Amino acid sequence: MSYQKLLTIQDISCVGQCSLTVALPILSAAGQETCILPSAVLSTHTAGFSGFTCRDLTADMPAIAAHWAKENILFDAVYTGYLGSTEQIDIVRDIFKTRLRPGAKKIVDPAMADGGKLYPAFDLAYVEAMKTLVREADMILPNITEACFLTGIPYRETVDEAYIDALLDAQTALGAKAIVLTGVGYTPETTGVVVWENGKKQYYCHRRIAKGCHGTGDVYASAFVGALLCGKSTYDAAVIAADYTVACIEFTQDDPTHWYGVKFEPLLGDYIRALQ
Ligand code: PXL
């Protein structure tokens, strides 16, 4: 597919292999122009480091978008990840309205929670604001915890198909148009991705690596968006992203010093080959 100009809006965690430091290299590897709007600059991510610094860029975001308007800059697609505040979600909705070409795909990763809990920076007001972004999106990429917060369905460690269907129905009722739900495993050894689109549900099951890793949601979302922009179907993009993310976790898991993210860079060649 053609070269596309994507805008991704999320934070820069200087160290920690998540958000923009993951999205930029992966989307560039997918061969797509990757423009960024940083929502904040943190010294590290917030999951496991303590005493991190955070420069909130909320006040800069409208000025950046206004400059783009003056320069007539429009984007072919947008992908949002970790955002800093409810106010930023309002700014992002405005950018959706004003800075996208007609037909541009809006992909929202409601990055705010994992393992049954919200990330430290977020509260229920943020969850409410995220629901408004979910309604605007063409596609959302929640994990099970995020789907639970969006829908009010209690989080469960073990899931069955009826529970997953209830999560999909409730997100659809919320206004989600297409859903890529990650971390769905029906047996202890497996996990996978449910793709719900146009009334059709597909499931890709793959091996589950016991050791949880930070930043894998961002690796997954970036690899998925890159594949989608390269013209893959939603399901094929979900499979390519899952295979890549699992390989990155396997490549990292034996290194105890690398607890804060995954070593995704040495495997970018495999990802590029999967796109061909
Ligand atoms: O999407 C993960 C992420 C991104 N950015 C920051 C985070 C996290 C997860 O904790 O803290 C700042």
CSV table of C-alpha atoms and ligand atoms in Angstrom, one decimal:
chain,number,residue,atom,x,y,z
A,1,MET,CA,0.0,0.0,0.0
A,2,SER,CA,1.0,3.6,-0.5
A,3,TYR,CA,3.2,5.7,1.8
A,4,GLN,CA,1.0,7.2,4.5
A,5,LYS,CA,1.4,10.1,6.9
A,6,LEU,CA,0.4,8.9,10.4
A,7,LEU,CA,0.1,11.0,13.5
A,8,THR,CA,0.7,9.3,16.8
A,9,ILE,CA,-0.2,11.0,20.0
A,10,GLN,CA,1.3,9.7,23.3
A,11,ASP,CA,4.0,10.5,25.8
A,12,ILE,CA,7.8,10.3,25.5
A,13,SER,CA,9.1,8.2,28.3
A,14,CYS,CA,12.8,8.8,27.8
A,15,VAL,CA,13.8,5.4,29.3
A,16,GLY,CA,11.5,2.4,29.4
A,17,GLN,CA,10.7,1.2,25.9
A,18,CYS,CA,7.1,2.3,25.7
A,19,SER,CA,4.9,4.8,24.0
A,20,LEU,CA,6.7,7.0,21.5
A,21,THR,CA,10.2,5.4,21.8
A,22,VAL,CA,8.5,2.2,20.7
A,23,ALA,CA,5.9,3.6,18.2
A,24,LEU,CA,8.4,5.7,16.2
A,25,PRO,CA,10.8,2.9,15.3
A,26,ILE,CA,8.2,0.3,14.7
A,27,LEU,CA,6.0,2.5,12.5
A,28,SER,CA,9.0,3.7,10.6
A,29,ALA,CA,10.1,0.1,10.1
A,30,ALA,CA,6.6,-0.5,8.6
A,31,GLY,CA,7.6,2.1,6.0
A,32,GLN,CA,5.2,4.8,7.1
A,33,GLU,CA,5.8,8.5,7.8
A,34,THR,CA,5.4,8.8,11.5
A,35,CYS,CA,4.6,12.3,12.8
A,36,ILE,CA,4.3,12.7,16.6
A,37,LEU,CA,2.5,14.8,19.1
A,38,PRO,CA,4.1,14.2,22.5
A,39,SER,CA,1.6,14.5,25.4
A,40,ALA,CA,4.3,14.7,28.1
A,41,VAL,CA,8.0,14.0,28.6
A,42,LEU,CA,8.8,11.6,31.5
A,43,SER,CA,12.2,10.5,32.6
A,44,THR,CA,10.9,6.9,32.6
A,45,HIS,CA,7.6,5.2,32.4
A,46,THR,CA,5.5,5.0,35.6
A,47,ALA,CA,5.3,1.2,36.0
A,48,GLY,CA,8.1,0.1,38.3
A,49,PHE,CA,10.3,3.2,38.4
A,50,SER,CA,9.9,5.6,41.3
A,51,GLY,CA,10.7,9.3,41.4
A,52,PHE,CA,10.2,9.9,37.7
A,53,THR,CA,10.0,13.4,36.3
A,54,CYS,CA,7.0,14.5,34.2
A,55,ARG,CA,6.7,17.6,32.0
A,56,ASP,CA,3.0,17.9,31.0
A,57,LEU,CA,2.7,19.2,27.5
A,58,THR,CA,-1.0,19.9,27.5
A,59,ALA,CA,-0.6,23.6,27.0
A,60,ASP,CA,1.7,23.1,24.0
A,61,MET,CA,-0.6,20.7,22.2
A,62,PRO,CA,-3.2,23.3,20.9
A,63,ALA,CA,-0.4,25.6,19.7
A,64,ILE,CA,1.3,22.7,17.8
A,65,ALA,CA,-2.0,21.8,16.2
A,66,ALA,CA,-2.7,25.5,15.3
A,67,HIS,CA,0.7,25.7,13.6
A,68,TRP,CA,-0.2,22.6,11.6
A,69,ALA,CA,-3.4,24.2,10.5
A,70,LYS,CA,-1.5,27.3,9.3
A,71,GLU,CA,0.8,25.0,7.3
A,72,ASN,CA,-2.3,23.0,6.0
A,73,ILE,CA,-0.8,19.8,7.4
A,74,LEU,CA,-3.3,16.9,7.4
A,75,PHE,CA,-2.8,13.2,8.3
A,76,ASP,CA,-3.9,10.0,6.6
A,77,ALA,CA,-4.4,8.2,10.0
A,78,VAL,CA,-4.1,8.8,13.7
A,79,TYR,CA,-3.1,6.5,16.5
A,80,THR,CA,-3.4,7.5,20.1
A,81,GLY,CA,-1.8,5.8,23.2
A,82,TYR,CA,-1.0,6.9,26.7
A,83,LEU,CA,-2.3,10.5,27.3
A,84,GLY,CA,-1.8,12.7,30.3
A,85,SER,CA,-5.1,14.1,31.3
A,86,THR,CA,-8.8,14.5,30.5
A,87,GLU,CA,-8.0,17.9,29.1
A,88,GLN,CA,-5.6,16.2,26.6
A,89,ILE,CA,-8.4,13.9,25.5
A,90,ASP,CA,-10.5,16.9,24.6
A,91,ILE,CA,-7.6,18.3,22.6
A,92,VAL,CA,-7.1,15.0,20.8
A,93,ARG,CA,-10.9,14.9,19.9
A,94,ASP,CA,-10.4,18.4,18.4
A,95,ILE,CA,-7.4,17.2,16.3
A,96,PHE,CA,-9.5,14.3,15.1
A,97,LYS,CA,-12.0,16.8,13.8
A,98,THR,CA,-9.6,19.3,12.2
A,99,ARG,CA,-6.3,17.6,11.2
A,100,LEU,CA,-7.4,14.4,9.4
A,101,ARG,CA,-8.0,13.8,5.7
A,102,PRO,CA,-11.5,12.5,4.9
A,103,GLY,CA,-11.6,8.8,5.5
A,104,ALA,CA,-8.5,8.8,7.8
A,105,LYS,CA,-8.5,5.9,10.2
A,106,LYS,CA,-8.7,6.8,13.9
A,107,ILE,CA,-7.1,4.1,16.0
A,108,VAL,CA,-7.3,4.5,19.8
A,109,ASP,CA,-5.4,2.4,22.3
A,110,PRO,CA,-7.1,3.3,25.6
A,111,ALA,CA,-3.7,2.8,27.3
A,112,MET,CA,-4.7,3.4,31.0
A,113,ALA,CA,-4.7,0.0,32.8
A,114,ASP,CA,-3.4,-3.5,33.1
A,115,GLY,CA,-3.6,-6.5,35.5
A,116,GLY,CA,-7.0,-5.3,36.8
A,117,LYS,CA,-5.7,-1.9,37.9
A,118,LEU,CA,-5.5,1.7,36.4
A,119,TYR,CA,-2.0,3.0,35.9
A,120,PRO,CA,-0.9,5.3,38.8
A,121,ALA,CA,-1.6,8.5,36.9
A,122,PHE,CA,-5.3,7.8,36.1
A,123,ASP,CA,-8.6,7.9,37.9
A,124,LEU,CA,-12.2,7.2,37.0
A,125,ALA,CA,-12.7,10.7,35.5
A,126,TYR,CA,-10.0,9.8,33.0
A,127,VAL,CA,-11.9,6.6,32.2
A,128,GLU,CA,-15.0,8.6,31.5
A,129,ALA,CA,-13.1,11.0,29.2
A,130,MET,CA,-11.5,8.0,27.4
A,131,LYS,CA,-15.1,6.7,26.6
A,132,THR,CA,-15.6,9.8,24.6
A,133,LEU,CA,-12.5,9.1,22.5
A,134,VAL,CA,-13.6,5.4,22.1
A,135,ARG,CA,-16.9,6.7,20.5
A,136,GLU,CA,-14.9,8.8,18.0
A,137,ALA,CA,-12.5,6.0,17.0
A,138,ASP,CA,-12.8,3.6,14.0
A,139,MET,CA,-11.0,1.0,16.0
A,140,ILE,CA,-9.9,0.5,19.6
A,141,LEU,CA,-7.2,-1.8,21.0
A,142,PRO,CA,-8.0,-2.4,24.7
A,143,ASN,CA,-6.6,-5.2,26.9
A,144,ILE,CA,-9.1,-6.9,29.1
A,145,THR,CA,-8.5,-4.6,32.1
A,146,GLU,CA,-9.1,-1.5,29.9
A,147,ALA,CA,-12.3,-3.1,28.4
A,148,CYS,CA,-13.5,-3.7,32.0
A,149,PHE,CA,-12.9,-0.1,33.0
A,150,LEU,CA,-14.6,1.2,29.8
A,151,THR,CA,-17.7,-1.0,30.4
A,152,GLY,CA,-18.0,-1.3,34.1
A,153,ILE,CA,-17.8,-5.1,33.9
A,154,PRO,CA,-15.8,-6.5,36.8
A,155,TYR,CA,-12.3,-7.7,35.9
A,156,ARG,CA,-11.6,-11.4,36.0
A,157,GLU,CA,-8.3,-13.3,35.9
A,158,THR,CA,-9.8,-16.3,34.1
A,159,VAL,CA,-12.2,-15.7,31.2
A,160,ASP,CA,-14.5,-17.7,29.0
A,161,GLU,CA,-16.1,-17.0,25.7
A,162,ALA,CA,-19.4,-15.7,27.3
A,163,TYR,CA,-17.4,-13.2,29.4
A,164,ILE,CA,-15.5,-12.0,26.4
A,165,ASP,CA,-18.7,-11.7,24.4
A,166,ALA,CA,-20.2,-9.6,27.2
A,167,LEU,CA,-17.1,-7.3,27.0
A,168,LEU,CA,-17.5,-7.0,23.2
A,169,ASP,CA,-21.2,-6.2,23.4
A,170,ALA,CA,-20.7,-3.6,26.2
A,171,GLN,CA,-18.0,-1.9,24.2
A,172,THR,CA,-20.2,-1.9,21.1
A,173,ALA,CA,-23.0,-0.4,23.2
A,174,LEU,CA,-20.5,2.3,24.3
A,175,GLY,CA,-20.0,3.2,20.6
A,176,ALA,CA,-16.9,1.2,19.7
A,177,LYS,CA,-16.9,0.4,15.9
A,178,ALA,CA,-14.2,-2.3,15.7
A,179,ILE,CA,-12.4,-3.9,18.6
A,180,VAL,CA,-9.0,-5.7,18.9
A,181,LEU,CA,-9.1,-7.1,22.4
A,182,THR,CA,-5.7,-8.3,23.6
A,183,GLY,CA,-4.6,-10.8,26.3
A,184,VAL,CA,-7.6,-13.2,25.8
A,185,GLY,CA,-6.6,-16.7,26.9
A,186,TYR,CA,-9.0,-19.6,27.5
A,187,THR,CA,-6.3,-22.0,28.8
A,188,PRO,CA,-3.4,-21.4,31.2
A,189,GLU,CA,-0.7,-22.0,28.5
A,190,THR,CA,-2.3,-19.8,25.8
A,191,THR,CA,-3.4,-16.2,25.2
A,192,GLY,CA,-4.5,-14.4,22.2
A,193,VAL,CA,-6.4,-11.6,20.4
A,194,VAL,CA,-10.1,-11.3,19.6
A,195,VAL,CA,-10.8,-9.2,16.5
A,196,TRP,CA,-14.4,-7.9,16.4
A,197,GLU,CA,-15.4,-6.1,13.2
A,198,ASN,CA,-18.5,-5.7,11.1
A,199,GLY,CA,-20.4,-8.1,13.4
A,200,LYS,CA,-17.8,-10.8,12.9
A,201,LYS,CA,-15.6,-12.2,15.7
A,202,GLN,CA,-12.2,-13.9,15.0
A,203,TYR,CA,-9.7,-15.3,17.5
A,204,TYR,CA,-6.0,-15.8,17.2
A,205,CYS,CA,-4.6,-18.0,19.9
A,206,HIS,CA,-0.9,-18.1,20.6
A,207,ARG,CA,1.5,-19.3,23.3
A,208,ARG,CA,1.5,-17.4,26.6
A,209,ILE,CA,4.8,-16.5,28.2
A,210,ALA,CA,4.4,-16.6,32.0
A,211,LYS,CA,6.6,-13.6,32.7
A,212,GLY,CA,4.6,-10.3,32.2
A,213,CYS,CA,6.6,-7.5,30.5
A,214,HIS,CA,6.0,-3.8,30.5
A,215,GLY,CA,5.5,-1.9,27.2
A,216,THR,CA,4.2,-4.9,25.3
A,217,GLY,CA,0.8,-3.2,24.8
A,218,ASP,CA,2.6,-0.4,23.0
A,219,VAL,CA,4.8,-2.8,20.9
A,220,TYR,CA,1.6,-4.6,20.0
A,221,ALA,CA,-0.4,-1.5,19.1
A,222,SER,CA,2.4,0.0,17.0
A,223,ALA,CA,3.1,-3.2,15.1
A,224,PHE,CA,-0.7,-3.6,14.5
A,225,VAL,CA,-1.1,0.0,13.2
A,226,GLY,CA,2.0,-0.4,11.0
A,227,ALA,CA,0.6,-3.6,9.4
A,228,LEU,CA,-2.8,-2.0,9.0
A,229,LEU,CA,-1.3,1.0,7.2
A,230,CYS,CA,0.6,-1.4,4.9
A,231,GLY,CA,-2.8,-2.7,3.7
A,232,LYS,CA,-3.2,-5.8,5.9
A,233,SER,CA,-6.7,-6.7,7.0
A,234,THR,CA,-7.5,-6.1,10.7
A,235,TYR,CA,-7.2,-9.8,11.5
A,236,ASP,CA,-3.9,-10.2,9.6
A,237,ALA,CA,-2.5,-7.1,11.3
A,238,ALA,CA,-3.6,-8.5,14.6
A,239,VAL,CA,-1.8,-11.8,13.9
A,240,ILE,CA,1.4,-10.1,12.7
A,241,ALA,CA,1.5,-7.9,15.8
A,242,ALA,CA,0.9,-10.8,18.1
A,243,ASP,CA,3.6,-13.0,16.6
A,244,TYR,CA,6.1,-10.1,16.8
A,245,THR,CA,5.2,-9.2,20.4
A,246,VAL,CA,5.5,-12.8,21.5
A,247,ALA,CA,8.9,-13.1,19.8
A,248,CYS,CA,10.0,-9.9,21.6
A,249,ILE,CA,9.0,-11.2,25.0
A,250,GLU,CA,10.7,-14.5,24.4
A,251,PHE,CA,13.8,-12.7,23.3
A,252,THR,CA,13.8,-10.6,26.5
A,253,GLN,CA,12.6,-13.0,29.2
A,254,ASP,CA,16.0,-14.6,30.1
A,255,ASP,CA,17.6,-11.2,30.9
A,256,PRO,CA,16.7,-10.3,34.5
A,257,THR,CA,18.2,-6.8,34.1
A,258,HIS,CA,15.7,-6.0,31.4
A,259,TRP,CA,12.5,-5.8,33.5
A,260,TYR,CA,11.2,-2.5,32.2
A,261,GLY,CA,10.4,-3.2,28.6
A,262,VAL,CA,11.1,-5.7,25.8
A,263,LYS,CA,14.1,-5.8,23.4
A,264,PHE,CA,12.0,-5.2,20.3
A,265,GLU,CA,14.7,-3.7,18.1
A,266,PRO,CA,16.7,-6.8,17.1
A,267,LEU,CA,13.5,-8.4,15.8
A,268,LEU,CA,12.4,-5.5,13.6
A,269,GLY,CA,13.8,-7.4,10.6
A,270,ASP,CA,11.3,-10.3,11.3
A,271,TYR,CA,8.4,-7.8,11.6
A,272,ILE,CA,9.4,-6.1,8.3
A,273,ARG,CA,9.5,-9.6,6.6
A,274,ALA,CA,6.1,-10.4,8.0
A,275,LEU,CA,4.7,-7.3,6.3
A,276,GLN,CA,6.0,-8.4,2.9
B,1,PXL,O1,1.4,2.4,27.7
B,1,PXL,C1,2.3,2.2,28.7
B,1,PXL,C2,2.8,3.4,29.3
B,1,PXL,C3,3.1,4.5,28.5
B,1,PXL,N1,3.6,5.7,29.1
B,1,PXL,C4,3.8,5.8,30.4
B,1,PXL,C5,3.5,4.7,31.2
B,1,PXL,C6,3.0,3.5,30.7
B,1,PXL,C7,2.6,2.4,31.5
B,1,PXL,O2,2.7,2.4,32.7
B,1,PXL,O3,3.7,4.8,32.5
B,1,PXL,C8,4.3,7.1,31.0
